[in-house]
Amino acid sequence: NPFHHHQDLNRLLAAWRKPDTIIVNDWCWNANARHADIVLPCTTPLERRDVAVTKLDPVVVAMEQAVQPVGQSRNDYDIFAGIAREMGVEDVYTEGRTADEWIAFLYEKTRKRSADKGIDLPPLATLEEQGWYEIERRDDERVMLETFRADPDASPLGTPSGRIELFSEQIASFEYDDCPGHP
């Protein structure tokens, strides 16, 4: 949702008004959806099957579908495969795979790339059976802001004070009613 994290919302809004039609796929009625001409309702993570992992969390999670999709929502794959079908390029888009087959294909590709880096992930069936898999931490892992934490004076942050700022004089100086200098 670019309206949630874009640095210059006025510039974004000006750019957003240039195309004749804006189409978004989203699962909630947020600023992104409100500014679109057409909203394709996609499923939430609870309404679809997937595999999740983040860079900062050493856990791979098998996300099983918990509930049926609500209303007319569809998973992203089905939305875009449907658009591709209407455009006459469904086979090019799907490459003959279903959504579940894409999950299996991409997970296996990830398993191989991870193995090349010394990370052994279980087969997808094992992951789904267990529900999650914790990746063994490596000795060379870094801590976020490690150098700053070790010596803040030698490794200042990119803020005016060089420190973590709970109040920003710079943001406060803008004097926006809806954006004080603190969270």
Coordinates of N, CA and C in Angstrom, one line a residue:
N1 N 0.8 -1.2 0.0 CA 0.0 0.0 0.0 C 0.9 1.2 0.0
P2 N 1.1 1.9 -1.2 CA 2.0 3.0 -1.2 C 1.5 4.2 -0.4
F3 N 0.2 4.3 -0.1 CA -0.4 5.4 0.7 C 0.0 5.2 2.1
H4 N 0.4 4.1 2.5 CA 0.8 3.8 3.9 C 2.3 4.2 4.2
H5 N 3.1 4.1 3.2 CA 4.6 4.3 3.5 C 5.3 5.2 2.5
H6 N 4.6 5.9 1.6 CA 5.3 6.8 0.7 C 5.7 8.0 1.4
Q7 N 6.9 8.6 1.1 CA 7.4 9.7 1.8 C 6.7 11.1 1.4
D8 N 6.2 11.1 0.2 CA 5.6 12.4 -0.2 C 4.2 12.1 -0.8
L9 N 3.2 12.1 0.0 CA 1.8 11.7 -0.4 C 1.2 12.6 -1.4
N10 N 1.6 13.9 -1.4 CA 1.0 14.8 -2.4 C 1.6 14.5 -3.8
R11 N 2.9 14.2 -3.8 CA 3.5 13.7 -5.1 C 2.9 12.4 -5.6
L12 N 2.7 11.5 -4.7 CA 2.1 10.2 -5.0 C 0.7 10.4 -5.6
L13 N -0.1 11.2 -4.9 CA -1.5 11.5 -5.4 C -1.5 12.1 -6.7
A14 N -0.6 13.1 -7.0 CA -0.5 13.7 -8.3 C -0.2 12.6 -9.4
A15 N 0.8 11.7 -9.1 CA 1.1 10.7 -10.0 C 0.0 9.7 -10.2
W16 N -0.7 9.4 -9.1 CA -1.8 8.4 -9.1 C -3.0 8.9 -10.0
R17 N -3.1 10.2 -10.2 CA -4.2 10.8 -11.0 C -3.9 10.8 -12.5
K18 N -2.7 10.5 -12.9 CA -2.3 10.6 -14.3 C -2.8 9.4 -15.1
P19 N -2.8 8.2 -14.7 CA -3.3 7.1 -15.5 C -4.9 7.2 -15.7
D20 N -5.4 6.7 -16.8 CA -6.9 6.8 -17.0 C -7.6 5.9 -15.9
T21 N -6.9 4.7 -15.6 CA -7.6 3.8 -14.7 C -6.5 3.2 -13.8
I22 N -6.9 3.1 -12.5 CA -6.0 2.5 -11.5 C -6.7 1.2 -11.0
I23 N -6.1 0.1 -11.1 CA -6.6 -1.2 -10.7 C -5.7 -1.7 -9.6
V24 N -6.3 -2.1 -8.5 CA -5.5 -2.7 -7.4 C -6.1 -4.0 -6.9
N25 N -5.3 -4.9 -6.4 CA -5.9 -6.0 -5.7 C -5.5 -5.9 -4.2
D26 N -6.5 -6.0 -3.4 CA -6.2 -5.8 -2.0 C -7.3 -6.5 -1.2
W27 N -7.0 -6.8 0.1 CA -8.0 -7.6 0.9 C -8.7 -6.7 1.9
C28 N -8.3 -5.4 2.0 CA -9.1 -4.6 2.9 C -9.3 -3.2 2.2
W29 N -10.2 -2.5 2.7 CA -10.6 -1.2 2.2 C -9.7 -0.1 2.8
N30 N -8.5 0.0 2.3 CA -7.5 0.9 2.8 C -7.3 2.1 1.8
A31 N -6.4 3.0 2.0 CA -6.2 4.1 1.2 C -5.9 3.7 -0.3
N32 N -5.1 2.7 -0.4 CA -4.8 2.1 -1.8 C -6.1 1.8 -2.5
A33 N -7.0 1.1 -1.9 CA -8.2 0.7 -2.5 C -9.1 1.9 -2.7
R34 N -9.2 2.8 -1.8 CA -10.1 4.0 -1.9 C -9.6 4.9 -3.1
H35 N -8.4 4.9 -3.4 CA -7.9 5.8 -4.5 C -8.0 5.0 -5.9
A36 N -8.4 3.8 -5.9 CA -8.4 3.0 -7.1 C -9.7 3.2 -7.8
D37 N -9.7 2.9 -9.1 CA -11.0 2.9 -9.9 C -11.6 1.6 -9.8
I38 N -10.8 0.5 -9.8 CA -11.3 -0.9 -9.7 C -10.5 -1.6 -8.7
V39 N -11.2 -2.3 -7.8 CA -10.5 -3.1 -6.7 C -10.9 -4.5 -7.0
L40 N -9.8 -5.3 -7.1 CA -10.0 -6.8 -7.2 C -9.8 -7.4 -5.8
P41 N -10.8 -7.9 -5.2 CA -10.7 -8.4 -3.8 C -9.9 -9.7 -3.7
C42 N -8.8 -9.6 -3.1 CA -8.0 -10.8 -2.9 C -8.1 -11.4 -1.5
T43 N -7.7 -12.6 -1.4 CA -7.9 -13.3 -0.1 C -6.9 -12.8 0.9
T44 N -7.2 -13.0 2.2 CA -6.3 -12.7 3.3 C -5.4 -13.9 3.5
P45 N -4.3 -13.8 4.2 CA -3.5 -15.0 4.5 C -4.2 -16.1 5.1
L46 N -5.3 -15.9 5.8 CA -6.1 -17.0 6.4 C -7.0 -17.7 5.4
E47 N -7.1 -17.1 4.2 CA -8.0 -17.7 3.2 C -7.3 -18.4 2.1
R48 N -6.0 -18.6 2.2 CA -5.2 -19.2 1.2 C -4.1 -20.0 1.8
R49 N -3.5 -20.9 1.0 CA -2.4 -21.7 1.4 C -1.1 -21.0 0.9
D50 N -0.1 -21.1 1.7 CA 1.2 -20.4 1.3 C 2.3 -20.9 2.2
V51 N 3.5 -20.4 2.0 CA 4.7 -20.6 2.8 C 5.2 -19.2 3.1
A52 N 5.5 -19.0 4.4 CA 6.0 -17.7 4.8 C 7.4 -17.8 5.5
V53 N 8.2 -16.8 5.3 CA 9.5 -16.6 6.0 C 9.9 -15.1 5.8
T54 N 10.6 -14.6 6.8 CA 11.1 -13.3 6.7 C 12.6 -13.3 6.9
K55 N 13.3 -12.2 6.5 CA 14.8 -12.1 6.7 C 15.1 -12.1 8.2
L56 N 14.2 -11.5 9.0 CA 14.6 -11.3 10.4 C 14.1 -12.3 11.3
D57 N 13.3 -13.3 10.8 CA 12.8 -14.4 11.7 C 13.3 -15.7 11.1
P58 N 14.0 -16.5 11.9 CA 14.5 -17.7 11.4 C 13.5 -18.9 11.4
V59 N 12.3 -18.6 11.1 CA 11.3 -19.7 11.0 C 10.5 -19.7 9.7
V60 N 10.4 -20.8 9.1 CA 9.6 -21.0 7.9 C 8.3 -21.6 8.3
V61 N 7.2 -21.0 7.9 CA 5.8 -21.4 8.3 C 5.0 -21.9 7.1
A62 N 4.4 -23.1 7.3 CA 3.4 -23.6 6.3 C 2.1 -23.0 6.7
M63 N 1.6 -22.1 5.8 CA 0.4 -21.4 6.1 C -0.8 -22.2 5.4
E64 N -1.5 -22.9 6.2 CA -2.6 -23.7 5.7 C -3.9 -22.8 5.7
Q65 N -4.7 -23.0 4.7 CA -6.0 -22.2 4.6 C -6.8 -22.5 5.8
A66 N -7.2 -21.5 6.6 CA -8.0 -21.6 7.8 C -9.5 -21.5 7.6
V67 N -9.8 -20.6 6.7 CA -11.3 -20.4 6.4 C -11.4 -20.2 4.9
Q68 N -12.7 -20.4 4.4 CA -13.0 -20.2 3.0 C -13.0 -18.7 2.7
P69 N -12.6 -18.4 1.5 CA -12.6 -16.9 1.1 C -14.0 -16.3 1.3
V70 N -13.9 -15.1 1.7 CA -15.2 -14.3 2.0 C -15.6 -13.6 0.7
G71 N -16.9 -13.6 0.5 CA -17.5 -12.9 -0.6 C -16.9 -13.3 -2.0
Q72 N -16.5 -12.4 -2.8 CA -16.0 -12.7 -4.1 C -14.5 -12.6 -4.1
S73 N -13.8 -12.7 -3.0 CA -12.4 -12.6 -2.9 C -11.8 -13.9 -3.5
R74 N -10.6 -13.7 -4.2 CA -9.9 -14.8 -4.8 C -8.5 -14.7 -4.5
N75 N -7.7 -15.8 -4.5 CA -6.3 -15.6 -4.3 C -5.6 -14.9 -5.5
D76 N -4.5 -14.3 -5.2 CA -3.8 -13.5 -6.2 C -3.5 -14.4 -7.5
Y77 N -3.1 -15.6 -7.4 CA -2.9 -16.5 -8.5 C -4.2 -16.5 -9.4
D78 N -5.3 -16.8 -8.8 CA -6.6 -17.0 -9.5 C -7.0 -15.6 -10.2
I79 N -6.7 -14.5 -9.5 CA -7.0 -13.2 -10.1 C -6.2 -13.0 -11.3
F80 N -4.9 -13.2 -11.2 CA -4.0 -12.9 -12.4 C -4.1 -14.0 -13.5
A81 N -4.4 -15.2 -13.1 CA -4.6 -16.2 -14.1 C -5.9 -15.9 -14.9
G82 N -6.9 -15.4 -14.2 CA -8.2 -15.0 -14.9 C -8.0 -13.9 -15.8
I83 N -7.2 -12.9 -15.4 CA -6.9 -11.8 -16.3 C -6.1 -12.3 -17.5
A84 N -5.1 -13.1 -17.3 CA -4.3 -13.7 -18.4 C -5.2 -14.5 -19.3
R85 N -6.2 -15.2 -18.8 CA -7.1 -16.0 -19.6 C -7.9 -15.0 -20.5
E86 N -8.4 -13.9 -20.0 CA -9.1 -13.0 -20.8 C -8.2 -12.3 -21.9
M87 N -6.9 -12.2 -21.6 CA -6.0 -11.6 -22.5 C -5.5 -12.7 -23.5
G88 N -5.8 -13.9 -23.3 CA -5.4 -15.0 -24.2 C -4.0 -15.5 -24.0
V89 N -3.5 -15.2 -22.7 CA -2.1 -15.7 -22.4 C -2.0 -16.5 -21.1
E90 N -3.1 -17.2 -20.8 CA -3.2 -17.9 -19.6 C -2.0 -19.0 -19.5
D91 N -1.8 -19.7 -20.6 CA -0.7 -20.7 -20.5 C 0.7 -20.1 -20.3
V92 N 0.9 -18.9 -20.8 CA 2.2 -18.2 -20.6 C 2.3 -17.8 -19.1
Y93 N 1.2 -17.3 -18.5 CA 1.2 -16.9 -17.1 C 1.4 -18.1 -16.2
T94 N 0.5 -19.1 -16.4 CA 0.5 -20.2 -15.4 C 1.6 -21.2 -15.6
E95 N 2.2 -21.2 -16.8 CA 3.1 -22.3 -17.2 C 2.6 -23.7 -16.9
G96 N 1.3 -23.8 -17.0 CA 0.7 -25.1 -16.8 C 0.6 -25.6 -15.3
R97 N 0.9 -24.7 -14.4 CA 0.9 -25.0 -13.0 C -0.3 -24.4 -12.3
T98 N -0.9 -25.1 -11.3 CA -1.9 -24.5 -10.4 C -1.2 -23.7 -9.3
A99 N -2.0 -23.0 -8.5 CA -1.5 -22.2 -7.4 C -0.7 -23.1 -6.5
D100 N -1.2 -24.3 -6.1 CA -0.5 -25.2 -5.2 C 0.8 -25.8 -5.9
E101 N 0.7 -26.0 -7.2 CA 2.0 -26.5 -7.9 C 3.0 -25.4 -7.9
W102 N 2.6 -24.1 -8.0 CA 3.6 -23.0 -8.0 C 4.2 -22.9 -6.6
I103 N 3.4 -23.1 -5.5 CA 4.0 -23.1 -4.2 C 5.0 -24.2 -4.1
A104 N 4.7 -25.4 -4.5 CA 5.6 -26.5 -4.4 C 6.9 -26.2 -5.3
F105 N 6.7 -25.7 -6.5 CA 7.8 -25.4 -7.4 C 8.8 -24.4 -6.7
L106 N 8.2 -23.3 -6.3 CA 9.0 -22.2 -5.7 C 9.6 -22.6 -4.4
Y107 N 9.0 -23.4 -3.6 CA 9.5 -23.9 -2.3 C 10.7 -24.8 -2.6
E108 N 10.6 -25.7 -3.6 CA 11.7 -26.6 -3.9 C 12.9 -25.8 -4.5
K109 N 12.6 -24.7 -5.3 CA 13.7 -23.9 -5.8 C 14.4 -23.2 -4.6
T110 N 13.6 -22.7 -3.6 CA 14.2 -22.1 -2.4 C 15.0 -23.1 -1.6
R111 N 14.5 -24.3 -1.5 CA 15.2 -25.3 -0.8 C 16.6 -25.5 -1.4
K112 N 16.7 -25.6 -2.7 CA 18.0 -25.8 -3.4 C 18.9 -24.6 -3.2
R113 N 18.4 -23.4 -3.3 CA 19.2 -22.2 -3.1 C 19.7 -22.1 -1.7
S114 N 18.8 -22.5 -0.8 CA 19.2 -22.5 0.7 C 20.3 -23.5 1.0
A115 N 20.1 -24.7 0.4 CA 21.1 -25.7 0.6 C 22.5 -25.2 0.1
D116 N 22.5 -24.5 -1.0 CA 23.8 -23.9 -1.5 C 24.4 -23.0 -0.5
K117 N 23.6 -22.4 0.4 CA 24.1 -21.5 1.4 C 24.3 -22.2 2.8
G118 N 24.2 -23.5 2.8 CA 24.3 -24.3 4.0 C 23.1 -24.3 4.9
I119 N 21.9 -24.0 4.3 CA 20.7 -24.0 5.1 C 19.9 -25.2 4.6
D120 N 19.6 -26.2 5.4 CA 18.8 -27.3 5.0 C 17.4 -27.2 5.4
L121 N 16.5 -27.0 4.5 CA 15.1 -26.9 4.7 C 14.4 -28.3 4.5
P122 N 13.4 -28.6 5.2 CA 12.7 -29.9 5.0 C 11.9 -29.9 3.7
P123 N 11.6 -31.1 3.2 CA 10.7 -31.1 2.0 C 9.4 -30.5 2.4
L124 N 8.7 -30.0 1.4 CA 7.4 -29.3 1.6 C 6.4 -30.1 2.4
A125 N 6.3 -31.4 2.1 CA 5.3 -32.3 2.8 C 5.7 -32.3 4.3
T126 N 7.0 -32.4 4.6 CA 7.4 -32.4 6.0 C 7.1 -31.1 6.7
L127 N 7.4 -30.0 6.0 CA 7.1 -28.7 6.5 C 5.6 -28.5 6.8
E128 N 4.7 -29.0 5.9 CA 3.3 -28.9 6.1 C 2.8 -29.8 7.2
E129 N 3.4 -30.9 7.4 CA 3.1 -31.8 8.5 C 3.4 -31.2 9.8
Q130 N 4.6 -30.6 9.9 CA 5.1 -30.0 11.2 C 4.5 -28.6 11.4
G131 N 4.1 -27.9 10.4 CA 3.5 -26.6 10.5 C 4.6 -25.5 10.4
W132 N 5.8 -25.7 10.9 CA 6.8 -24.7 10.9 C 8.2 -25.4 11.0
Y133 N 9.2 -24.7 10.6 CA 10.6 -25.2 10.8 C 11.5 -24.1 11.2
E134 N 12.2 -24.3 12.2 CA 13.1 -23.2 12.7 C 14.5 -23.5 12.0
I135 N 15.0 -22.4 11.4 CA 16.3 -22.5 10.7 C 17.4 -22.3 11.8
E136 N 18.3 -23.2 11.7 CA 19.4 -23.1 12.7 C 20.2 -21.8 12.5
R137 N 20.4 -21.1 13.6 CA 21.1 -19.9 13.5 C 22.6 -20.1 13.2
R138 N 23.2 -19.3 12.4 CA 24.6 -19.4 12.0 C 25.4 -18.5 12.9
D139 N 26.7 -18.9 13.1 CA 27.6 -18.1 13.9 C 27.9 -16.7 13.4
D140 N 27.8 -16.5 12.0 CA 28.1 -15.2 11.4 C 26.9 -14.3 11.3
E141 N 25.8 -14.6 12.0 CA 24.6 -13.8 11.9 C 24.9 -12.4 12.5
R142 N 24.3 -11.4 11.9 CA 24.5 -10.0 12.5 C 23.3 -9.6 13.3
V143 N 23.5 -8.7 14.2 CA 22.5 -8.1 15.0 C 22.2 -6.8 14.4
M144 N 20.9 -6.4 14.3 CA 20.5 -5.2 13.7 C 21.1 -4.0 14.5
L145 N 21.7 -3.0 13.8 CA 22.4 -1.9 14.4 C 23.5 -2.3 15.3
E146 N 24.1 -3.4 15.0 CA 25.2 -4.0 15.9 C 26.3 -3.0 16.1
T147 N 26.8 -2.3 15.1 CA 27.9 -1.4 15.3 C 27.5 -0.2 16.0
F148 N 26.3 0.3 15.8 CA 25.8 1.4 16.6 C 25.7 1.0 18.0
R149 N 25.1 -0.1 18.3 CA 24.9 -0.6 19.7 C 26.3 -0.8 20.4
A150 N 27.3 -1.2 19.7 CA 28.6 -1.4 20.3 C 29.3 -0.1 20.6
D151 N 29.1 0.9 19.7 CA 29.8 2.2 19.9 C 29.0 3.3 19.1
P152 N 28.0 3.8 19.8 CA 27.2 4.9 19.1 C 27.9 6.1 18.6
D153 N 29.0 6.4 19.3 CA 29.8 7.6 18.8 C 30.6 7.3 17.6
A154 N 31.1 6.1 17.4 CA 31.9 5.8 16.3 C 31.0 5.4 15.1
S155 N 29.7 5.0 15.3 CA 28.8 4.5 14.3 C 27.5 5.2 14.4
P156 N 27.4 6.5 14.2 CA 26.2 7.2 14.4 C 25.1 6.8 13.3
L157 N 23.9 7.0 13.6 CA 22.8 6.7 12.7 C 22.6 8.0 11.8
G158 N 21.8 7.8 10.8 CA 21.6 8.9 9.9 C 20.5 9.9 10.3
T159 N 20.5 10.2 11.6 CA 19.6 11.2 12.2 C 20.4 12.4 12.6
P160 N 19.7 13.6 12.8 CA 20.5 14.8 13.1 C 21.4 14.6 14.4
S161 N 20.9 13.8 15.3 CA 21.6 13.6 16.6 C 22.6 12.4 16.5
G162 N 22.4 11.6 15.4 CA 23.2 10.4 15.3 C 22.7 9.2 16.1
R163 N 21.6 9.5 16.8 CA 21.1 8.5 17.8 C 19.7 8.1 17.3
I164 N 19.1 7.1 18.0 CA 17.7 6.7 17.8 C 16.9 7.9 18.4
E165 N 16.0 8.4 17.6 CA 15.3 9.6 18.0 C 13.8 9.2 18.3
L166 N 13.3 9.4 19.5 CA 11.9 9.2 19.8 C 11.1 10.5 19.5
F167 N 11.8 11.6 19.4 CA 11.2 12.9 19.0 C 12.1 13.5 17.9
S168 N 11.5 13.9 16.8 CA 12.3 14.4 15.7 C 12.0 15.9 15.6
E169 N 13.1 16.7 15.9 CA 12.9 18.2 15.7 C 12.6 18.5 14.3
Q170 N 13.3 17.8 13.3 CA 13.1 18.0 11.9 C 11.6 17.8 11.5
I171 N 11.0 16.7 11.9 CA 9.6 16.4 11.6 C 8.7 17.5 12.3
A172 N 9.0 17.8 13.5 CA 8.2 18.7 14.3 C 8.2 20.1 13.6
S173 N 9.4 20.5 13.0 CA 9.5 21.8 12.4 C 8.6 21.9 11.1
F174 N 8.1 20.8 10.6 CA 7.1 20.9 9.5 C 5.8 21.5 9.9
E175 N 5.5 21.4 11.3 CA 4.3 22.0 11.9 C 3.0 21.4 11.2
Y176 N 3.0 20.1 10.9 CA 1.8 19.5 10.4 C 0.9 19.1 11.5
D177 N -0.4 19.4 11.4 CA -1.3 19.1 12.5 C -1.4 17.6 12.7
D178 N -1.3 16.8 11.7 CA -1.5 15.4 11.8 C -0.2 14.6 11.9
C179 N 0.9 15.3 12.1 CA 2.2 14.6 12.1 C 3.2 15.3 13.1
P180 N 3.0 15.0 14.4 CA 3.9 15.6 15.3 C 5.3 15.0 15.2
G181 N 6.2 15.5 16.0 CA 7.6 15.1 16.0 C 7.8 13.8 16.7
H182 N 6.8 13.1 17.1 CA 6.9 11.8 17.8 C 5.8 10.9 17.3
P183 N 6.1 9.6 17.5 CA 5.1 8.6 17.1 C 3.7 8.7 17.8

